[in-house]
């Protein structure tokens, strides 16, 4: 091996993560992603805040490193286990808590919302995200914004009542 090849190989191995570290990293981000997706879905009051929250969703999880040992991207099963598989069962139960926290943090008074529709939209986001990350390893900010806009349209279509703005 040439010296450059050794350095490049060493660099790639150092940039990769072991499976447990990757799973923990992604699990730690999912709650913040969920909270920001809820902000996007429930508070659609200005373009600036929606852009900000969409950017935050992107920043939390827009790429995944290759796994140590295999030097391959994590497969859909791994990504599913640390997102949908990790919180999916309790997310529906926690939505009321998330909305209460959202009301406190954003000074809103959201009381009329469809839990099942919110849950479905969040699941749809991960169902869109997981295959992209497992095959490409990264997504663009514009793709996240487009997907969030699609979810907002879906939520609004299913829930025709107007959203409650800032108090």
GROMACS .gro file of N, CA and C in nm:
model
  501
    1UNK      N    1   0.083  -0.119   0.000
    1UNK     CA    2   0.000   0.000   0.000
    1UNK      C    3   0.087   0.125   0.000
    2UNK      N    4   0.039   0.221  -0.072
    2UNK     CA    5   0.111   0.348  -0.071
    2UNK      C    6   0.080   0.421   0.058
    3UNK      N    7   0.164   0.514   0.090
    3UNK     CA    8   0.147   0.592   0.212
    3UNK      C    9   0.017   0.671   0.208
    4UNK      N   10  -0.016   0.729   0.093
    4UNK     CA   11  -0.139   0.806   0.078
    4UNK      C   12  -0.261   0.715   0.098
    5UNK      N   13  -0.256   0.596   0.041
    5UNK     CA   14  -0.367   0.501   0.056
    5UNK      C   15  -0.386   0.464   0.203
    6UNK      N   16  -0.278   0.441   0.275
    6UNK     CA   17  -0.287   0.407   0.418
    6UNK      C   18  -0.350   0.522   0.497
    7UNK      N   19  -0.307   0.644   0.467
    7UNK     CA   20  -0.363   0.760   0.537
    7UNK      C   21  -0.512   0.776   0.508
    8UNK      N   22  -0.549   0.757   0.381
    8UNK     CA   23  -0.689   0.769   0.342
    8UNK      C   24  -0.773   0.660   0.411
    9UNK      N   25  -0.723   0.538   0.411
    9UNK     CA   26  -0.795   0.428   0.475
    9UNK      C   27  -0.810   0.454   0.625
   10UNK      N   28  -0.703   0.499   0.690
   10UNK     CA   29  -0.707   0.531   0.832
   10UNK      C   30  -0.809   0.641   0.859
   11UNK      N   31  -0.810   0.744   0.773
   11UNK     CA   32  -0.904   0.854   0.788
   11UNK      C   33  -1.048   0.805   0.777
   12UNK      N   34  -1.076   0.721   0.679
   12UNK     CA   35  -1.212   0.668   0.661
   12UNK      C   36  -1.255   0.584   0.781
   13UNK      N   37  -1.166   0.504   0.833
   13UNK     CA   38  -1.199   0.421   0.949
   13UNK      C   39  -1.225   0.509   1.070
   14UNK      N   40  -1.145   0.613   1.088
   14UNK     CA   41  -1.164   0.703   1.201
   14UNK      C   42  -1.294   0.782   1.189
   15UNK      N   43  -1.338   0.811   1.068
   15UNK     CA   44  -1.460   0.887   1.046
   15UNK      C   45  -1.585   0.800   1.062
   16UNK      N   46  -1.569   0.672   1.064
   16UNK     CA   47  -1.684   0.583   1.079
   16UNK      C   48  -1.713   0.562   1.228
   17UNK      N   49  -1.834   0.514   1.255
   17UNK     CA   50  -1.875   0.489   1.393
   17UNK      C   51  -1.909   0.343   1.412
   18UNK      N   52  -1.892   0.296   1.535
   18UNK     CA   53  -1.940   0.161   1.562
   18UNK      C   54  -2.093   0.167   1.573
   19UNK      N   55  -2.156   0.054   1.555
   19UNK     CA   56  -2.302   0.047   1.547
   19UNK      C   57  -2.370   0.103   1.673
   20UNK      N   58  -2.321   0.069   1.791
   20UNK     CA   59  -2.383   0.116   1.915
   20UNK      C   60  -2.374   0.268   1.929
   21UNK      N   61  -2.260   0.325   1.893
   21UNK     CA   62  -2.244   0.470   1.901
   21UNK      C   63  -2.338   0.540   1.804
   22UNK      N   64  -2.349   0.485   1.685
   22UNK     CA   65  -2.438   0.543   1.585
   22UNK      C   66  -2.583   0.537   1.633
   23UNK      N   67  -2.625   0.422   1.683
   23UNK     CA   68  -2.763   0.407   1.731
   23UNK      C   69  -2.792   0.505   1.844
   24UNK      N   70  -2.700   0.519   1.938
   24UNK     CA   71  -2.721   0.611   2.049
   24UNK      C   72  -2.729   0.755   1.999
   25UNK      N   73  -2.643   0.790   1.907
   25UNK     CA   74  -2.642   0.925   1.851
   25UNK      C   75  -2.776   0.956   1.784
   26UNK      N   76  -2.828   0.865   1.706
   26UNK     CA   77  -2.955   0.887   1.637
   26UNK      C   78  -3.071   0.887   1.735
   27UNK      N   79  -3.072   0.795   1.830
   27UNK     CA   80  -3.179   0.793   1.931
   27UNK      C   81  -3.184   0.924   2.007
   28UNK      N   82  -3.068   0.979   2.039
   28UNK     CA   83  -3.063   1.105   2.113
   28UNK      C   84  -3.123   1.221   2.033
   29UNK      N   85  -3.121   1.211   1.902
   29UNK     CA   86  -3.172   1.318   1.816
   29UNK      C   87  -3.320   1.305   1.785
   30UNK      N   88  -3.376   1.186   1.797
   30UNK     CA   89  -3.514   1.165   1.752
   30UNK      C   90  -3.615   1.247   1.830
   31UNK      N   91  -3.597   1.263   1.959
   31UNK     CA   92  -3.693   1.341   2.036
   31UNK      C   93  -3.695   1.487   1.990
   32UNK      N   94  -3.579   1.543   1.964
   32UNK     CA   95  -3.571   1.681   1.915
   32UNK      C   96  -3.633   1.692   1.775
   33UNK      N   97  -3.609   1.592   1.692
   33UNK     CA   98  -3.670   1.592   1.559
   33UNK      C   99  -3.821   1.590   1.573
   34UNK      N  100  -3.872   1.504   1.659
   34UNK     CA  101  -4.017   1.494   1.680
   34UNK      C  102  -4.074   1.628   1.727
   35UNK      N  103  -4.009   1.691   1.822
   35UNK     CA  104  -4.056   1.819   1.873
   35UNK      C  105  -4.060   1.924   1.763
   36UNK      N  106  -3.959   1.927   1.679
   36UNK     CA  107  -3.954   2.028   1.573
   36UNK      C  108  -4.052   1.996   1.460
   37UNK      N  109  -4.074   1.869   1.433
   37UNK     CA  110  -4.178   1.833   1.336
   37UNK      C  111  -4.315   1.878   1.385
   38UNK      N  112  -4.340   1.862   1.515
   38UNK     CA  113  -4.466   1.909   1.572
   38UNK      C  114  -4.480   2.060   1.558
   39UNK      N  115  -4.373   2.133   1.581
   39UNK     CA  116  -4.377   2.278   1.564
   39UNK      C  117  -4.414   2.313   1.420
   40UNK      N  118  -4.353   2.242   1.327
   40UNK     CA  119  -4.382   2.269   1.185
   40UNK      C  120  -4.528   2.238   1.153
   41UNK      N  121  -4.581   2.131   1.209
   41UNK     CA  122  -4.717   2.088   1.177
   41UNK      C  123  -4.823   2.172   1.248
   42UNK      N  124  -4.796   2.213   1.370
   42UNK     CA  125  -4.899   2.280   1.450
   42UNK      C  126  -4.892   2.432   1.445
   43UNK      N  127  -4.774   2.488   1.427
   43UNK     CA  128  -4.759   2.634   1.426
   43UNK      C  129  -4.704   2.673   1.289
   44UNK      N  130  -4.792   2.711   1.202
   44UNK     CA  131  -4.750   2.746   1.066
   44UNK      C  132  -4.768   2.895   1.045
   45UNK      N  133  -4.735   2.974   1.148
   45UNK     CA  134  -4.772   3.116   1.146
   45UNK      C  135  -4.686   3.203   1.057
   46UNK      N  136  -4.557   3.178   1.045
   46UNK     CA  137  -4.474   3.261   0.959
   46UNK      C  138  -4.374   3.176   0.883
   47UNK      N  139  -4.334   3.225   0.770
   47UNK     CA  140  -4.236   3.154   0.688
   47UNK      C  141  -4.103   3.144   0.761
   48UNK      N  142  -4.065   3.251   0.834
   48UNK     CA  143  -3.936   3.250   0.903
   48UNK      C  144  -3.928   3.141   1.008
   49UNK      N  145  -4.032   3.126   1.089
   49UNK     CA  146  -4.025   3.022   1.193
   49UNK      C  147  -4.032   2.884   1.131
   50UNK      N  148  -4.111   2.868   1.028
   50UNK     CA  149  -4.119   2.738   0.961
   50UNK      C  150  -3.985   2.703   0.897
   51UNK      N  151  -3.921   2.800   0.835
   51UNK     CA  152  -3.788   2.776   0.778
   51UNK      C  153  -3.688   2.740   0.887
   52UNK      N  154  -3.697   2.810   0.999
   52UNK     CA  155  -3.606   2.782   1.111
   52UNK      C  156  -3.625   2.640   1.163
   53UNK      N  157  -3.751   2.601   1.186
   53UNK     CA  158  -3.776   2.468   1.240
   53UNK      C  159  -3.742   2.359   1.140
   54UNK      N  160  -3.766   2.384   1.013
   54UNK     CA  161  -3.727   2.287   0.909
   54UNK      C  162  -3.575   2.272   0.905
   55UNK      N  163  -3.506   2.385   0.919
   55UNK     CA  164  -3.359   2.381   0.923
   55UNK      C  165  -3.311   2.301   1.043
   56UNK      N  166  -3.376   2.318   1.157
   56UNK     CA  167  -3.339   2.241   1.276
   56UNK      C  168  -3.359   2.091   1.254
   57UNK      N  169  -3.471   2.052   1.194
   57UNK     CA  170  -3.494   1.910   1.165
   57UNK      C  171  -3.381   1.858   1.077
   58UNK      N  172  -3.345   1.935   0.976
   58UNK     CA  173  -3.234   1.897   0.888
   58UNK      C  174  -3.104   1.884   0.967
   59UNK      N  175  -3.075   1.983   1.051
   59UNK     CA  176  -2.949   1.982   1.126
   59UNK      C  177  -2.938   1.863   1.220
   60UNK      N  178  -3.049   1.821   1.278
   60UNK     CA  179  -3.044   1.709   1.373
   60UNK      C  180  -3.000   1.580   1.306
   61UNK      N  181  -3.053   1.553   1.186
   61UNK     CA  182  -3.019   1.426   1.122
   61UNK      C  183  -3.032   1.438   0.971
   62UNK      N  184  -2.921   1.475   0.908
   62UNK     CA  185  -2.919   1.485   0.762
   62UNK      C  186  -2.815   1.394   0.698
   63UNK      N  187  -2.736   1.329   0.780
   63UNK     CA  188  -2.638   1.236   0.726
   63UNK      C  189  -2.603   1.132   0.832
   64UNK      N  190  -2.556   1.019   0.784
   64UNK     CA  191  -2.508   0.914   0.873
   64UNK      C  192  -2.371   0.869   0.824
   65UNK      N  193  -2.281   0.840   0.917
   65UNK     CA  194  -2.148   0.793   0.876
   65UNK      C  195  -2.153   0.643   0.844
   66UNK      N  196  -2.049   0.597   0.781
   66UNK     CA  197  -2.036   0.454   0.756
   66UNK      C  198  -2.000   0.385   0.886
   67UNK      N  199  -2.036   0.259   0.895
   67UNK     CA  200  -2.010   0.181   1.015
   67UNK      C  201  -1.867   0.129   1.016
   68UNK      N  202  -1.806   0.128   1.134
   68UNK     CA  203  -1.672   0.072   1.148
   68UNK      C  204  -1.679  -0.077   1.118
   69UNK      N  205  -1.573  -0.127   1.064
   69UNK     CA  206  -1.565  -0.270   1.031
   69UNK      C  207  -1.611  -0.297   0.890
   70UNK      N  208  -1.736  -0.265   0.860
   70UNK     CA  209  -1.788  -0.292   0.726
   70UNK      C  210  -1.763  -0.176   0.630
   71UNK      N  211  -1.744  -0.057   0.683
   71UNK     CA  212  -1.729   0.065   0.604
   71UNK      C  213  -1.848   0.084   0.510
   72UNK      N  214  -1.967   0.043   0.558
   72UNK     CA  215  -2.091   0.059   0.482
   72UNK      C  216  -2.187   0.146   0.560
   73UNK      N  217  -2.281   0.205   0.487
   73UNK     CA  218  -2.385   0.284   0.552
   73UNK      C  219  -2.473   0.192   0.636
   74UNK      N  220  -2.530   0.243   0.744
   74UNK     CA  221  -2.623   0.160   0.821
   74UNK      C  222  -2.744   0.124   0.734
   75UNK      N  223  -2.791   0.002   0.748
   75UNK     CA  224  -2.906  -0.040   0.666
   75UNK      C  225  -3.036   0.012   0.728
   76UNK      N  226  -3.146  -0.009   0.657
   76UNK     CA  227  -3.276   0.042   0.701
   76UNK      C  228  -3.315  -0.017   0.837
   77UNK      N  229  -3.283  -0.142   0.861
   77UNK     CA  230  -3.318  -0.206   0.988
   77UNK      C  231  -3.253  -0.133   1.106
   78UNK      N  232  -3.125  -0.102   1.092
   78UNK     CA  233  -3.053  -0.032   1.199
   78UNK      C  234  -3.115   0.105   1.222
   79UNK      N  235  -3.139   0.179   1.113
   79UNK     CA  236  -3.197   0.313   1.125
   79UNK      C  237  -3.339   0.307   1.180
   80UNK      N  238  -3.414   0.208   1.139
   80UNK     CA  239  -3.550   0.191   1.191
   80UNK      C  240  -3.548   0.163   1.341
   81UNK      N  241  -3.457   0.077   1.384
   81UNK     CA  242  -3.451   0.040   1.527
   81UNK      C  243  -3.419   0.158   1.617
   82UNK      N  244  -3.342   0.255   1.568
   82UNK     CA  245  -3.308   0.368   1.655
   82UNK      C  246  -3.394   0.491   1.629
   83UNK      N  247  -3.496   0.479   1.545
   83UNK     CA  248  -3.592   0.588   1.526
   83UNK      C  249  -3.732   0.534   1.552
   84UNK      N  250  -3.797   0.484   1.452
   84UNK     CA  251  -3.933   0.432   1.466
   84UNK      C  252  -3.941   0.317   1.566
   85UNK      N  253  -3.846   0.227   1.560
   85UNK     CA  254  -3.847   0.113   1.651
   85UNK      C  255  -3.822   0.152   1.795
   86UNK      N  256  -3.753   0.262   1.815
   86UNK     CA  257  -3.719   0.306   1.950
   86UNK      C  258  -3.832   0.383   2.016
   87UNK      N  259  -3.892   0.477   1.945
   87UNK     CA  260  -3.993   0.563   2.007
   87UNK      C  261  -4.133   0.542   1.952
   88UNK      N  262  -4.148   0.467   1.845
   88UNK     CA  263  -4.275   0.455   1.776
   88UNK      C  264  -4.391   0.411   1.865
   89UNK      N  265  -4.366   0.319   1.955
   89UNK     CA  266  -4.472   0.267   2.041
   89UNK      C  267  -4.521   0.369   2.143
   90UNK      N  268  -4.434   0.457   2.188
   90UNK     CA  269  -4.473   0.552   2.292
   90UNK      C  270  -4.503   0.691   2.239
   91UNK      N  271  -4.471   0.716   2.114
   91UNK     CA  272  -4.489   0.850   2.059
   91UNK      C  273  -4.634   0.895   2.066
   92UNK      N  274  -4.725   0.811   2.028
   92UNK     CA  275  -4.867   0.848   2.030
   92UNK      C  276  -4.911   0.885   2.172
   93UNK      N  277  -4.862   0.810   2.271
   93UNK     CA  278  -4.896   0.838   2.410
   93UNK      C  279  -4.835   0.969   2.458
   94UNK      N  280  -4.721   1.006   2.405
   94UNK     CA  281  -4.650   1.126   2.451
   94UNK      C  282  -4.688   1.253   2.377
   95UNK      N  283  -4.770   1.243   2.275
   95UNK     CA  284  -4.802   1.363   2.196
   95UNK      C  285  -4.865   1.473   2.279
   96UNK      N  286  -4.951   1.438   2.372
   96UNK     CA  287  -5.011   1.541   2.458
   96UNK      C  288  -4.902   1.615   2.536
   97UNK      N  289  -4.805   1.541   2.587
   97UNK     CA  290  -4.694   1.601   2.660
   97UNK      C  291  -4.615   1.694   2.568
   98UNK      N  292  -4.583   1.647   2.448
   98UNK     CA  293  -4.509   1.730   2.352
   98UNK      C  294  -4.584   1.859   2.321
   99UNK      N  295  -4.715   1.851   2.304
   99UNK     CA  296  -4.793   1.970   2.271
   99UNK      C  297  -4.796   2.065   2.391
  100UNK      N  298  -4.807   2.014   2.512
  100UNK     CA  299  -4.801   2.099   2.631
  100UNK      C  300  -4.668   2.172   2.638
  101UNK      N  301  -4.560   2.100   2.613
  101UNK     CA  302  -4.427   2.161   2.613
  101UNK      C  303  -4.416   2.266   2.503
  102UNK      N  304  -4.470   2.234   2.388
  102UNK     CA  305  -4.471   2.329   2.276
  102UNK      C  306  -4.545   2.456   2.314
  103UNK      N  307  -4.661   2.442   2.377
  103UNK     CA  308  -4.736   2.559   2.422
  103UNK      C  309  -4.655   2.645   2.518
  104UNK      N  310  -4.585   2.581   2.611
  104UNK     CA  311  -4.503   2.655   2.706
  104UNK      C  312  -4.385   2.725   2.638
  105UNK      N  313  -4.315   2.654   2.554
  105UNK     CA  314  -4.195   2.709   2.491
  105UNK      C  315  -4.225   2.817   2.387
  106UNK      N  316  -4.333   2.799   2.312
  106UNK     CA  317  -4.362   2.890   2.202
  106UNK      C  318  -4.474   2.989   2.235
  107UNK      N  319  -4.521   2.986   2.359
  107UNK     CA  320  -4.627   3.077   2.405
  107UNK      C  321  -4.751   3.067   2.316
  108UNK      N  322  -4.793   2.944   2.296
  108UNK     CA  323  -4.912   2.917   2.216
  108UNK      C  324  -5.017   2.852   2.306
  109UNK      N  325  -5.134   2.834   2.250
  109UNK     CA  326  -5.243   2.770   2.324
  109UNK      C  327  -5.311   2.669   2.232
  110UNK      N  328  -5.235   2.571   2.189
  110UNK     CA  329  -5.287   2.471   2.098
  110UNK      C  330  -5.358   2.364   2.181
  111UNK      N  331  -5.487   2.353   2.160
  111UNK     CA  332  -5.566   2.254   2.234
  111UNK      C  333  -5.642   2.160   2.141
  112UNK      N  334  -5.666   2.204   2.020
  112UNK     CA  335  -5.745   2.125   1.927
  112UNK      C  336  -5.653   2.071   1.817
  113UNK      N  337  -5.616   1.946   1.829
  113UNK     CA  338  -5.528   1.883   1.731
  113UNK      C  339  -5.564   1.736   1.721
  114UNK      N  340  -5.524   1.676   1.613
  114UNK     CA  341  -5.555   1.536   1.588
  114UNK      C  342  -5.430   1.453   1.617
  115UNK      N  343  -5.430   1.384   1.729
  115UNK     CA  344  -5.312   1.306   1.770
  115UNK      C  345  -5.274   1.202   1.666
  116UNK      N  346  -5.372   1.130   1.616
  116UNK     CA  347  -5.342   1.024   1.521
  116UNK      C  348  -5.282   1.080   1.393
  117UNK      N  349  -5.333   1.192   1.348
  117UNK     CA  350  -5.280   1.254   1.227
  117UNK      C  351  -5.137   1.306   1.249
  118UNK      N  352  -5.111   1.366   1.364
  118UNK     CA  353  -4.975   1.410   1.397
  118UNK      C  354  -4.880   1.290   1.400
  119UNK      N  355  -4.923   1.185   1.466
  119UNK     CA  356  -4.844   1.063   1.476
  119UNK      C  357  -4.813   1.008   1.337
  120UNK      N  358  -4.914   1.001   1.252
  120UNK     CA  359  -4.896   0.949   1.116
  120UNK      C  360  -4.797   1.035   1.037
  121UNK      N  361  -4.805   1.166   1.053
  121UNK     CA  362  -4.713   1.254   0.980
  121UNK      C  363  -4.569   1.234   1.027
  122UNK      N  364  -4.549   1.220   1.156
  122UNK     CA  365  -4.413   1.197   1.207
  122UNK      C  366  -4.360   1.062   1.157
  123UNK      N  367  -4.445   0.960   1.160
  123UNK     CA  368  -4.403   0.830   1.107
  123UNK      C  369  -4.369   0.840   0.959
  124UNK      N  370  -4.449   0.915   0.885
  124UNK     CA  371  -4.424   0.932   0.742
  124UNK      C  372  -4.288   0.999   0.717
  125UNK      N  373  -4.252   1.092   0.804
  125UNK     CA  374  -4.122   1.158   0.789
  125UNK      C  375  -4.009   1.055   0.799
  126UNK      N  376  -4.014   0.970   0.899
  126UNK     CA  377  -3.909   0.870   0.916
  126UNK      C  378  -3.915   0.763   0.807
  127UNK      N  379  -4.033   0.730   0.761
  127UNK     CA  380  -4.045   0.634   0.651
  127UNK      C  381  -3.984   0.690   0.523
  128UNK      N  382  -3.986   0.820   0.510
  128UNK     CA  383  -3.921   0.886   0.397
  128UNK      C  384  -3.770   0.895   0.420
  129UNK      N  385  -3.729   0.930   0.541
  129UNK     CA  386  -3.589   0.957   0.573
  129UNK      C  387  -3.502   0.830   0.574
  130UNK      N  388  -3.551   0.725   0.635
  130UNK     CA  389  -3.470   0.605   0.658
  130UNK      C  390  -3.414   0.546   0.528
  131UNK      N  391  -3.497   0.522   0.426
  131UNK     CA  392  -3.440   0.466   0.302
  131UNK      C  393  -3.337   0.559   0.236
  132UNK      N  394  -3.360   0.689   0.246
  132UNK     CA  395  -3.266   0.784   0.185
  132UNK      C  396  -3.129   0.775   0.255
  133UNK      N  397  -3.129   0.776   0.387
  133UNK     CA  398  -3.003   0.772   0.460
  133UNK      C  399  -2.932   0.637   0.444
  134UNK      N  400  -3.009   0.530   0.435
  134UNK     CA  401  -2.946   0.398   0.423
  134UNK      C  402  -2.884   0.375   0.286
  135UNK      N  403  -2.929   0.447   0.185
  135UNK     CA  404  -2.873   0.428   0.051
  135UNK      C  405  -2.778   0.540   0.010
  136UNK      N  406  -2.809   0.664   0.048
  136UNK     CA  407  -2.726   0.777   0.007
  136UNK      C  408  -2.635   0.828   0.117
  137UNK      N  409  -2.672   0.805   0.241
  137UNK     CA  410  -2.593   0.852   0.353
  137UNK      C  411  -2.617   0.996   0.391
  138UNK      N  412  -2.685   1.071   0.305
  138UNK     CA  413  -2.710   1.212   0.332
  138UNK      C  414  -2.833   1.259   0.253
  139UNK      N  415  -2.889   1.368   0.299
  139UNK     CA  416  -3.000   1.432   0.229
  139UNK      C  417  -2.973   1.582   0.226
  140UNK      N  418  -3.042   1.650   0.137
  140UNK     CA  419  -3.026   1.795   0.124
  140UNK      C  420  -3.130   1.867   0.210
  141UNK      N  421  -3.094   1.987   0.250
  141UNK     CA  422  -3.184   2.071   0.326
  141UNK      C  423  -3.314   2.094   0.248
  142UNK      N  424  -3.302   2.116   0.119
  142UNK     CA  425  -3.421   2.140   0.035
  142UNK      C  426  -3.513   2.018   0.033
  143UNK      N  427  -3.457   1.899   0.042
  143UNK     CA  428  -3.539   1.778   0.046
  143UNK      C  429  -3.618   1.770   0.176
  144UNK      N  430  -3.553   1.805   0.286
  144UNK     CA  431  -3.621   1.804   0.416
  144UNK      C  432  -3.734   1.906   0.416
  145UNK      N  433  -3.706   2.025   0.369
  145UNK     CA  434  -3.810   2.129   0.364
  145UNK      C  435  -3.927   2.086   0.277
  146UNK      N  436  -3.898   2.026   0.164
  146UNK     CA  437  -4.004   1.978   0.076
  146UNK      C  438  -4.088   1.870   0.143
  147UNK      N  439  -4.022   1.779   0.211
  147UNK     CA  440  -4.095   1.671   0.280
  147UNK      C  441  -4.180   1.728   0.393
  148UNK      N  442  -4.128   1.823   0.467
  148UNK     CA  443  -4.205   1.885   0.574
  148UNK      C  444  -4.326   1.959   0.516
  149UNK      N  445  -4.308   2.028   0.406
  149UNK     CA  446  -4.422   2.095   0.342
  149UNK      C  447  -4.527   1.994   0.297
  150UNK      N  448  -4.484   1.881   0.247
  150UNK     CA  449  -4.578   1.774   0.208
  150UNK      C  450  -4.655   1.725   0.330
  151UNK      N  451  -4.586   1.709   0.441
  151UNK     CA  452  -4.652   1.663   0.565
  151UNK      C  453  -4.750   1.768   0.618
  152UNK      N  454  -4.713   1.895   0.608
  152UNK     CA  455  -4.803   2.002   0.651
  152UNK      C  456  -4.931   2.000   0.567
  153UNK      N  457  -4.915   1.985   0.438
  153UNK     CA  458  -5.032   1.978   0.349
  153UNK      C  459  -5.120   1.858   0.384
  154UNK      N  460  -5.056   1.746   0.413
  154UNK     CA  461  -5.132   1.626   0.451
  154UNK      C  462  -5.207   1.651   0.582
  155UNK      N  463  -5.138   1.707   0.681
  155UNK     CA  464  -5.202   1.732   0.810
  155UNK      C  465  -5.317   1.832   0.795
  156UNK      N  466  -5.294   1.939   0.719
  156UNK     CA  467  -5.399   2.039   0.700
  156UNK      C  468  -5.519   1.982   0.625
  157UNK      N  469  -5.495   1.897   0.532
  157UNK     CA  470  -5.604   1.835   0.455
  157UNK      C  471  -5.688   1.746   0.545
  158UNK      N  472  -5.622   1.673   0.633
  158UNK     CA  473  -5.693   1.584   0.724
  158UNK      C  474  -5.760   1.659   0.839
  159UNK      N  475  -5.715   1.778   0.867
  159UNK     CA  476  -5.764   1.857   0.981
  159UNK      C  477  -5.793   1.997   0.933
  160UNK      N  478  -5.914   2.021   0.892
  160UNK     CA  479  -5.949   2.147   0.826
  160UNK      C  480  -5.967   2.264   0.922
  161UNK      N  481  -5.965   2.238   1.052
  161UNK     CA  482  -5.978   2.349   1.148
  161UNK      C  483  -5.854   2.435   1.144
  162UNK      N  484  -5.868   2.566   1.157
  162UNK     CA  485  -5.752   2.654   1.154
  162UNK      C  486  -5.663   2.631   1.276
  163UNK      N  487  -5.535   2.656   1.260
  163UNK     CA  488  -5.438   2.641   1.368
  163UNK      C  489  -5.446   2.760   1.464
  164UNK      N  490  -5.414   2.736   1.588
  164UNK     CA  491  -5.413   2.842   1.688
  164UNK      C  492  -5.277   2.909   1.683
  165UNK      N  493  -5.273   3.039   1.669
  165UNK     CA  494  -5.146   3.112   1.660
  165UNK      C  495  -5.094   3.151   1.797
  166UNK      N  496  -5.002   3.242   1.799
  166UNK     CA  497  -4.941   3.288   1.925
  166UNK      C  498  -5.046   3.357   2.010
  167UNK      N  499  -5.029   3.343   2.140
  167UNK     CA  500  -5.122   3.402   2.235
  167UNK      C  501  -5.091   3.548   2.253
   0.00000   0.00000   0.00000
